[in-house]
Amino acid sequence: MLETSARLLRLLSLLQAQRDWTSTELAARLGVTTRTIRNDIGRLRELGYPVDARPGVAGGYRLGQGGALPPLLLDDEEAVAVAVGLRTAANGSIAGIEETSVRALAKLQQVLPARLRRQVSALQSYALPMPSRGPRVDPDVLTLIASACRDHERLRFDYRPHSGAAGRRSVEPYRLVNDRRRWYLVAWDLDRDDWRTFRVDRIEPRTPTGPRFTPRALPPDQKITAQVARGVGEATWRYRARVIVHAPAAHVRDRLPIPIEVESLGEDRCAFEPGSDHPEMLALYLGLLGADFTIVDAPELVDALRSLTERYQRAIDASRRTPAG
């Protein structure tokens, strides 16, 4: 059984991690009785933490608004991870937190043991972050969306899509995805009755958040991020074509720079629909597949391939005529 002070810290951590807890759940997690939980909740309130209670058999507790920031107990690896994260945030894609991150990092370094301070200092001195080229995101918007995901609360917001036609959206938020340049929200669009991905920098939330909802079944996180990567790559393409490749589907997937759905047509044939801003750019990418292919009903792409072939042939002929040395 944990000592009282350590148990209170653990109880605070649990209340922060999940919106609602029953006394029975908390007691099971901490290995104590429900009576001990009631006493510990009273101690937290005496320390200034607003813990709300729901009466009844199915009642429980939740951490209220306005609580003071609790102390943190970090092991060595967690302390280094927090320091590196603050360093990254100071150069990241979230607007307005650069100075705050530096201040927090300075406070953390002041209390780090010498061995950990040396590790963090080495990372700061020799690891150079690339400046973020993506749009900046309001941290308050990120926090609001993340809280709605955690608490299963509907979101209403104005959205400016790539086409520029702004509109109102009502969604069930599920995941925030970051590709180091942009933040994306994966949500169930209630008006379109389907899954959608939204760029967070184009979201203008309307508060308060909506009613709570029952979560839908989600695929594994790895599949969610792959789907977002695929959708992000395809969303800005101006030109698309269907291509049949005379090679196994696995071969094509391994050669593609972003995840794209590849349809297997047998052991040595597959089909997919790549895209690009220009047919000539797509023709260049197809040449890197390392396999023969056929274009289906895309005359612009065929013309681009012909143009590249003629250019390459002229380069070959010119190179043959150029004397060595």
Coordinates of C-alpha atoms in Angstrom, one line a residue:
M1 CA 0.0 0.0 0.0
L2 CA 1.3 3.5 -0.9
E3 CA 2.1 6.0 1.8
T4 CA -0.4 8.8 2.2
S5 CA 1.7 11.5 0.4
A6 CA 2.6 9.2 -2.5
R7 CA -1.0 8.0 -2.7
L8 CA -2.3 11.6 -2.9
L9 CA 0.0 12.3 -5.8
R10 CA -1.1 9.1 -7.5
L11 CA -4.7 10.0 -6.9
L12 CA -4.2 13.4 -8.5
S13 CA -2.6 11.8 -11.5
L14 CA -5.6 9.5 -12.0
L15 CA -8.1 12.4 -11.7
Q16 CA -6.2 14.3 -14.3
A17 CA -5.9 11.4 -16.7
Q18 CA -9.6 10.6 -16.9
R19 CA -12.7 12.8 -16.6
D20 CA -14.8 10.6 -14.3
W21 CA -13.9 8.0 -11.7
T22 CA -16.1 6.0 -9.3
S23 CA -14.9 5.4 -5.8
T24 CA -14.6 1.6 -6.5
E25 CA -12.4 2.3 -9.6
L26 CA -10.1 4.6 -7.7
A27 CA -9.9 2.2 -4.7
A28 CA -9.0 -0.7 -7.1
R29 CA -6.3 1.3 -8.8
L30 CA -4.7 2.4 -5.5
G31 CA -5.2 -0.8 -3.6
V32 CA -7.2 0.8 -0.8
T33 CA -10.8 0.9 0.4
T34 CA -13.5 3.3 -0.8
R35 CA -13.4 4.9 2.7
T36 CA -9.7 5.7 2.2
I37 CA -10.6 7.3 -1.1
R38 CA -13.2 9.5 0.5
N39 CA -10.6 10.6 3.1
D40 CA -8.0 11.3 0.5
I41 CA -10.5 13.3 -1.6
G42 CA -11.1 15.4 1.5
R43 CA -7.3 15.9 1.9
L44 CA -7.0 17.1 -1.7
R45 CA -9.8 19.6 -1.1
E46 CA -8.0 20.9 2.0
L47 CA -4.9 21.5 -0.2
G48 CA -6.9 23.6 -2.6
Y49 CA -7.8 21.1 -5.3
P50 CA -11.4 21.3 -6.4
V51 CA -12.7 17.8 -6.6
D52 CA -16.3 17.5 -7.6
A53 CA -18.4 14.6 -6.4
R54 CA -21.5 12.9 -7.9
P55 CA -23.9 11.3 -5.3
G56 CA -25.5 7.9 -5.6
V57 CA -24.5 4.3 -6.2
A58 CA -23.0 5.2 -9.6
G59 CA -21.5 8.4 -8.2
G60 CA -17.9 9.3 -8.4
Y61 CA -15.3 12.1 -8.6
R62 CA -13.8 14.4 -11.1
L63 CA -11.2 17.1 -10.9
G64 CA -12.9 20.5 -11.1
Q65 CA -11.8 23.6 -12.8
G66 CA -9.3 26.0 -11.3
G67 CA -7.1 23.6 -9.4
A68 CA -3.5 24.5 -8.7
L69 CA -0.9 22.7 -10.7
P70 CA 0.1 19.5 -8.8
P71 CA 3.8 18.6 -8.1
L72 CA 5.3 16.1 -10.5
L73 CA 7.4 13.1 -9.6
L74 CA 9.6 12.3 -12.6
D75 CA 12.2 9.5 -13.0
D76 CA 15.4 10.2 -14.9
E77 CA 14.1 9.2 -18.4
E78 CA 10.9 11.3 -17.9
A79 CA 12.8 14.3 -16.8
V80 CA 15.1 14.2 -19.9
A81 CA 12.0 13.6 -22.1
V82 CA 10.2 16.7 -20.7
A83 CA 13.4 18.8 -21.2
V84 CA 13.7 17.6 -24.8
G85 CA 10.0 18.2 -25.4
L86 CA 10.2 21.8 -24.1
R87 CA 13.2 22.4 -26.3
T88 CA 11.3 21.1 -29.3
A89 CA 8.3 23.2 -28.4
A90 CA 10.4 26.3 -28.4
N91 CA 11.0 25.8 -32.1
G92 CA 7.7 24.0 -33.0
S93 CA 4.5 24.7 -34.9
I94 CA 2.4 25.9 -31.9
A95 CA 2.2 29.7 -31.8
G96 CA 2.9 31.7 -28.7
I97 CA 4.5 29.1 -26.5
E98 CA 8.2 29.6 -27.5
E99 CA 9.0 32.0 -24.6
T100 CA 6.9 29.9 -22.1
S101 CA 8.7 26.8 -23.1
V102 CA 12.1 28.4 -22.6
R103 CA 11.1 29.6 -19.1
A104 CA 9.8 26.2 -18.1
L105 CA 13.0 24.6 -19.4
A106 CA 15.1 27.0 -17.4
K107 CA 13.2 26.0 -14.2
L108 CA 13.5 22.3 -14.9
Q109 CA 17.3 22.5 -15.6
Q110 CA 17.8 24.3 -12.3
V111 CA 16.5 21.3 -10.3
L112 CA 17.9 18.6 -12.5
P113 CA 20.7 16.4 -11.0
A114 CA 24.1 17.1 -12.6
R115 CA 24.2 13.9 -14.6
L116 CA 20.8 14.7 -16.2
R117 CA 21.7 18.3 -16.7
R118 CA 24.8 17.2 -18.7
Q119 CA 22.6 15.0 -21.0
V120 CA 20.1 17.8 -21.6
S121 CA 22.9 20.3 -22.2
A122 CA 24.5 18.0 -24.8
L123 CA 21.2 17.7 -26.7
Q124 CA 20.8 21.5 -26.6
S125 CA 24.3 22.2 -27.8
Y126 CA 24.6 19.7 -30.7
A127 CA 21.0 18.9 -31.8
L128 CA 19.8 21.6 -34.2
P129 CA 16.1 21.8 -34.9
M130 CA 14.9 22.6 -38.3
P131 CA 12.6 25.7 -38.3
S132 CA 9.0 24.9 -38.7
R133 CA 7.7 25.7 -42.2
G134 CA 4.1 24.9 -41.5
P135 CA 1.3 27.1 -40.2
R136 CA 1.2 28.0 -36.6
V137 CA -1.5 26.7 -34.3
D138 CA -3.1 28.4 -31.3
P139 CA -2.3 26.3 -28.2
D140 CA -5.7 27.2 -26.7
V141 CA -7.4 25.6 -29.8
L142 CA -5.3 22.5 -29.4
T143 CA -6.1 22.2 -25.7
L144 CA -9.8 22.7 -26.4
I145 CA -9.8 19.9 -29.1
A146 CA -7.7 17.5 -27.0
S147 CA -10.1 18.0 -24.0
A148 CA -13.1 17.3 -26.2
C149 CA -11.4 14.2 -27.5
R150 CA -10.7 13.0 -24.0
D151 CA -14.2 13.8 -22.6
H152 CA -16.1 12.6 -25.7
E153 CA -17.8 16.0 -26.2
R154 CA -19.0 17.2 -29.6
L155 CA -17.2 20.2 -31.2
R156 CA -18.8 22.9 -33.3
F157 CA -16.5 25.1 -35.4
D158 CA -16.1 27.2 -38.5
Y159 CA -13.8 25.6 -41.0
R160 CA -11.9 27.0 -44.0
P161 CA -11.1 24.0 -46.3
H162 CA -8.5 24.0 -49.1
S163 CA -11.1 25.2 -51.6
G164 CA -11.7 28.3 -49.5
A165 CA -15.4 27.8 -49.0
A166 CA -15.9 28.3 -45.3
G167 CA -18.6 26.5 -43.4
R168 CA -19.9 25.3 -40.0
R169 CA -19.1 21.8 -38.9
S170 CA -20.4 19.7 -36.0
V171 CA -18.2 16.7 -35.2
E172 CA -17.4 14.0 -32.7
P173 CA -13.6 14.5 -32.1
Y174 CA -11.4 11.4 -31.6
R175 CA -7.7 12.0 -32.3
L176 CA -5.2 14.8 -32.9
V177 CA -2.4 13.9 -35.4
N178 CA 0.8 15.9 -35.9
D179 CA 3.2 15.4 -38.9
R180 CA 5.8 17.9 -37.5
R181 CA 4.5 20.6 -39.8
R182 CA 0.7 20.6 -39.3
W183 CA -1.9 19.4 -36.8
Y184 CA -4.9 17.4 -37.9
L185 CA -8.1 16.5 -36.2
V186 CA -9.7 13.1 -37.0
A187 CA -13.4 13.3 -36.3
W188 CA -16.8 11.9 -37.2
D189 CA -18.6 14.5 -39.2
L190 CA -22.2 14.5 -38.1
D191 CA -23.6 16.3 -41.1
R192 CA -21.8 14.1 -43.6
D193 CA -22.2 10.9 -41.6
D194 CA -18.6 9.9 -42.3
W195 CA -15.0 10.2 -41.0
R196 CA -13.2 13.4 -41.9
T197 CA -9.8 14.9 -41.3
F198 CA -9.5 18.7 -40.5
R199 CA -6.4 20.9 -40.4
V200 CA -6.4 22.5 -36.9
D201 CA -5.0 25.8 -38.1
R202 CA -8.2 26.2 -40.2
I203 CA -10.5 25.5 -37.3
E204 CA -12.2 28.3 -35.4
P205 CA -14.0 26.6 -32.4
R206 CA -17.4 27.7 -31.2
T207 CA -17.8 27.4 -27.4
P208 CA -19.0 25.9 -25.3
T209 CA -18.5 22.3 -26.6
G210 CA -21.5 20.2 -27.3
P211 CA -23.1 17.3 -25.5
R212 CA -21.2 14.2 -24.7
F213 CA -21.4 11.2 -27.1
T214 CA -20.8 7.5 -27.1
P215 CA -17.5 6.8 -28.8
R216 CA -17.5 4.8 -32.0
A217 CA -15.1 1.9 -32.7
L218 CA -11.7 3.2 -33.8
P219 CA -9.0 1.4 -35.8
P220 CA -5.5 1.2 -34.2
D221 CA -3.6 4.4 -33.9
Q222 CA -1.1 3.3 -36.6
K223 CA -3.9 2.9 -39.1
I224 CA -5.3 6.3 -38.2
T225 CA -2.0 8.0 -38.8
A226 CA -1.5 6.2 -42.1
Q227 CA -4.9 7.2 -43.2
V228 CA -4.2 10.9 -42.3
A229 CA -0.9 10.8 -44.2
R230 CA -2.6 9.3 -47.2
G231 CA -5.5 11.8 -47.1
V232 CA -3.1 14.8 -46.6
G233 CA -1.0 13.8 -49.6
E234 CA -4.0 13.3 -51.8
A235 CA -6.0 16.4 -50.7
T236 CA -3.8 18.9 -52.5
W237 CA -3.2 16.9 -55.8
R238 CA -4.4 18.8 -58.9
Y239 CA -4.0 15.8 -61.2
R240 CA -4.7 12.1 -60.7
A241 CA -4.4 9.0 -62.9
R242 CA -5.0 5.2 -62.7
V243 CA -1.9 3.2 -63.3
I244 CA -1.4 -0.5 -63.7
V245 CA 2.0 -1.7 -62.6
H246 CA 3.5 -5.0 -63.7
A247 CA 4.9 -5.8 -60.3
P248 CA 3.6 -7.1 -57.0
A249 CA 1.6 -4.6 -54.8
A250 CA 4.2 -4.9 -52.1
H251 CA 6.9 -3.7 -54.5
V252 CA 4.9 -0.6 -55.3
R253 CA 4.1 0.2 -51.7
D254 CA 7.8 0.1 -50.8
R255 CA 8.6 2.6 -53.5
L256 CA 6.0 5.2 -52.8
P257 CA 7.0 8.2 -50.7
I258 CA 3.6 8.3 -48.9
P259 CA 1.0 5.6 -48.0
I260 CA -1.4 5.1 -51.0
E261 CA -4.0 2.3 -51.5
V262 CA -2.6 -0.2 -53.9
E263 CA -4.9 -2.8 -55.4
S264 CA -3.4 -6.2 -56.0
L265 CA -4.4 -7.7 -59.4
G266 CA -2.4 -10.9 -59.0
E267 CA 1.1 -12.0 -58.1
D268 CA 2.8 -9.7 -60.5
R269 CA 0.2 -6.9 -61.3
C270 CA -1.4 -4.2 -59.2
A271 CA -3.2 -0.9 -59.7
F272 CA -3.2 2.4 -57.9
E273 CA -4.2 6.1 -58.4
P274 CA -1.3 8.4 -57.8
G275 CA -1.5 12.1 -58.1
S276 CA 0.6 15.2 -58.4
D277 CA 0.3 18.9 -59.2
H278 CA 1.4 18.3 -62.8
P279 CA 1.3 15.3 -65.2
E280 CA 5.1 15.7 -65.9
M281 CA 5.9 15.5 -62.2
L282 CA 3.8 12.3 -61.9
A283 CA 5.6 10.9 -64.9
L284 CA 8.9 11.4 -63.2
Y285 CA 7.7 9.6 -60.1
L286 CA 6.4 6.7 -62.1
G287 CA 9.8 6.2 -63.6
L288 CA 11.2 5.6 -60.1
L289 CA 8.9 2.6 -59.5
G290 CA 11.5 0.3 -61.0
A291 CA 8.8 -1.6 -63.0
D292 CA 6.9 -1.5 -66.2
F293 CA 3.4 0.1 -66.1
T294 CA 0.4 1.0 -68.2
I295 CA -1.6 4.3 -68.0
V296 CA -5.4 3.9 -68.0
D297 CA -7.4 6.6 -69.7
A298 CA -5.1 9.5 -68.9
P299 CA -3.9 11.1 -72.2
E300 CA -2.2 14.1 -70.4
L301 CA 0.0 11.7 -68.5
V302 CA 0.8 9.8 -71.7
D303 CA 1.8 13.1 -73.3
A304 CA 4.0 13.9 -70.4
L305 CA 5.8 10.5 -70.6
R306 CA 6.3 11.0 -74.3
S307 CA 7.8 14.5 -73.7
L308 CA 10.2 13.1 -71.1
T309 CA 11.2 10.2 -73.3
E310 CA 12.1 12.6 -76.1
R311 CA 14.0 14.9 -73.8
Y312 CA 15.9 11.9 -72.3
Q313 CA 16.7 10.6 -75.8
R314 CA 18.0 14.0 -76.9
A315 CA 20.2 14.0 -73.8
I316 CA 21.5 10.5 -74.6
D317 CA 22.2 11.4 -78.3
A318 CA 24.0 14.6 -77.3
S319 CA 26.1 12.8 -74.7
R320 CA 27.2 10.2 -77.3
R321 CA 28.4 12.9 -79.6
T322 CA 30.3 14.7 -76.9
P323 CA 34.0 13.7 -77.1
A324 CA 35.6 12.4 -73.9
G325 CA 37.9 14.6 -71.8

